Amino acid sequence: MNPILVTGATGNVGRQVVHQLLARGLRVRALVRDPDRAAQLLPVEVEIAIGDFADRDSLASALIGVDRLFLTSANGPDQVAHETAVIDTAAAAAVNLIVKLSTLGAEVGSPLPGLDWHGRIEQHLQRSGVPSVVLRSNLFMSNLLANADSVVGGRLLAPAAHARASFVDPADIAAVAAAVLADGQRGTDPLVLTGPTAISYTEIAAVLSAVTGRRVDYVPLAPDQAHEALLAQGLPPWLVAHLHGAFRLLRAGTFEAVTDVVPSRLGRPARTLADWAEDHAAAFGVTPAAPGHAAPADVARRFLDLVNAGDLEGLAHLYEPTAVLHWPAGQVTEGLPGIREVLAQLLTARPTMTGDVDHVLQSGNLALASGHWTMTGTSADGPFTATGRTADVLRRQPDGTWRMVIDSPIEPTATA
Ligand SMILES: NC(=O)c1ccc[n+]([C@@H]2O[C@H](COP(=O)([O-])OP(=O)(O)OC[C@H]3O[C@@H](n4cnc5c(N)ncnc54)[C@H](OP(=O)(O)O)[C@@H]3O)[C@@H](O)[C@H]2O)c1
């Protein structure tokens, strides 16, 4: 199997594309500038190609034996030169699929620098003749991390008036990119990726209030006021111009439309802002109520505590978004939305669980934890006691915690 090359592999989206491709059993090569940073952020199974967009020889080496690639880079004045260098090198290497991360509104000549750059790269890609799929993304939910400090202080400041935008979780962008790369699909019109619904900053503040447990108020800024604040932060002029223009478009409703690309490609709903915010609660000042799961065995033990506490959200947090559940008997559930439903069903029995982890085998970022358990509860058929043994595959996440990838029984469950 030829490796798929992921550029921008240490970034917001690229990092998750790596995870999503590996989860599909595909071979992944990551183009990285800094191998130490890559070792911290990426799973051990990834092949590392050290390189730089500004160094064509390094790109040519990274592309040896590659026929598909994910193309993304940092926003900035070098973006066009960087991404077109990858496209040209890929064309010379006979790559037969480039999946490019672009932006909603990409257009050559746009007054917004970022939209113009993406427009130029898309045009270059089309002219290169390399088969491609362009993912035009709406605003990332992760942009809200730039507001984290003021949110911790209870205020969400933005020149957004009362406009709405269908922010998208970078995890969903990565999941769609991985699906397209895995399918090898080519030659569609650009796919426009959005979140599940358009929300206003007042609604965003309400979600952040709910997730942090502290009151967060949206404070609308006048455009000029926001512009001065960005300049005062010392941001580069192109970025100030880009953000100023982006909020102007946001206020005009440009980012409001919702598409069905994410649910139709992934077979599940797009992730909500609440889903994203829960995963990033720490950035908004939330200290986990219970110790984090810094070792594989902690996850299994925490599972018992959360079942006993009836904590559905806590339980769902123990799984990777693409995890697979092999219980109840005879049922296989793939992906967090379905797993959440199974867990919710389990909790309706108001169960009490005891048990422990018996063995953990760990190799790099993967671990196999086996254990035993007993559960009592009351189902629709009356009181029951169930016992069983499980073997869970866990993966270390970029933040160092562990989550379940596969949760399965290793012997039939006895129920009385
Ligand atoms: N934010 C939004 O709302 C939004 C919306 C639509 C589209 N987009 C687009 O999404 C893209 C940004 O995605 P992102 O957030 O995943 O980016 P990101 O987190 O900033 O990551 C950028 C990646 O590019 C790598 N990189 C930068 N310069 C490089 C170089 N010279 N050679 C090799 N690698 C280099 C970085 O590596 P290092 O770790 O070494 O720095 C990093 O892995 C941009 O094109 C942006 O326009 C963003």
XYZ file of C-alpha atoms in Angstrom, residues 349 376-385 415-416:
13
model
C -30.928 0.875 33.692
C -26.390 -4.644 38.478
C -29.316 -2.592 37.288
C -32.952 -2.623 36.327
C -33.839 -3.022 32.665
C -37.310 -3.122 31.070
C -37.329 -6.856 31.964
C -36.610 -6.198 35.647
C -33.501 -6.342 37.861
C -30.386 -7.990 36.403
C -26.793 -8.802 37.244
C -26.652 -12.117 32.689
C -28.974 -13.251 35.473
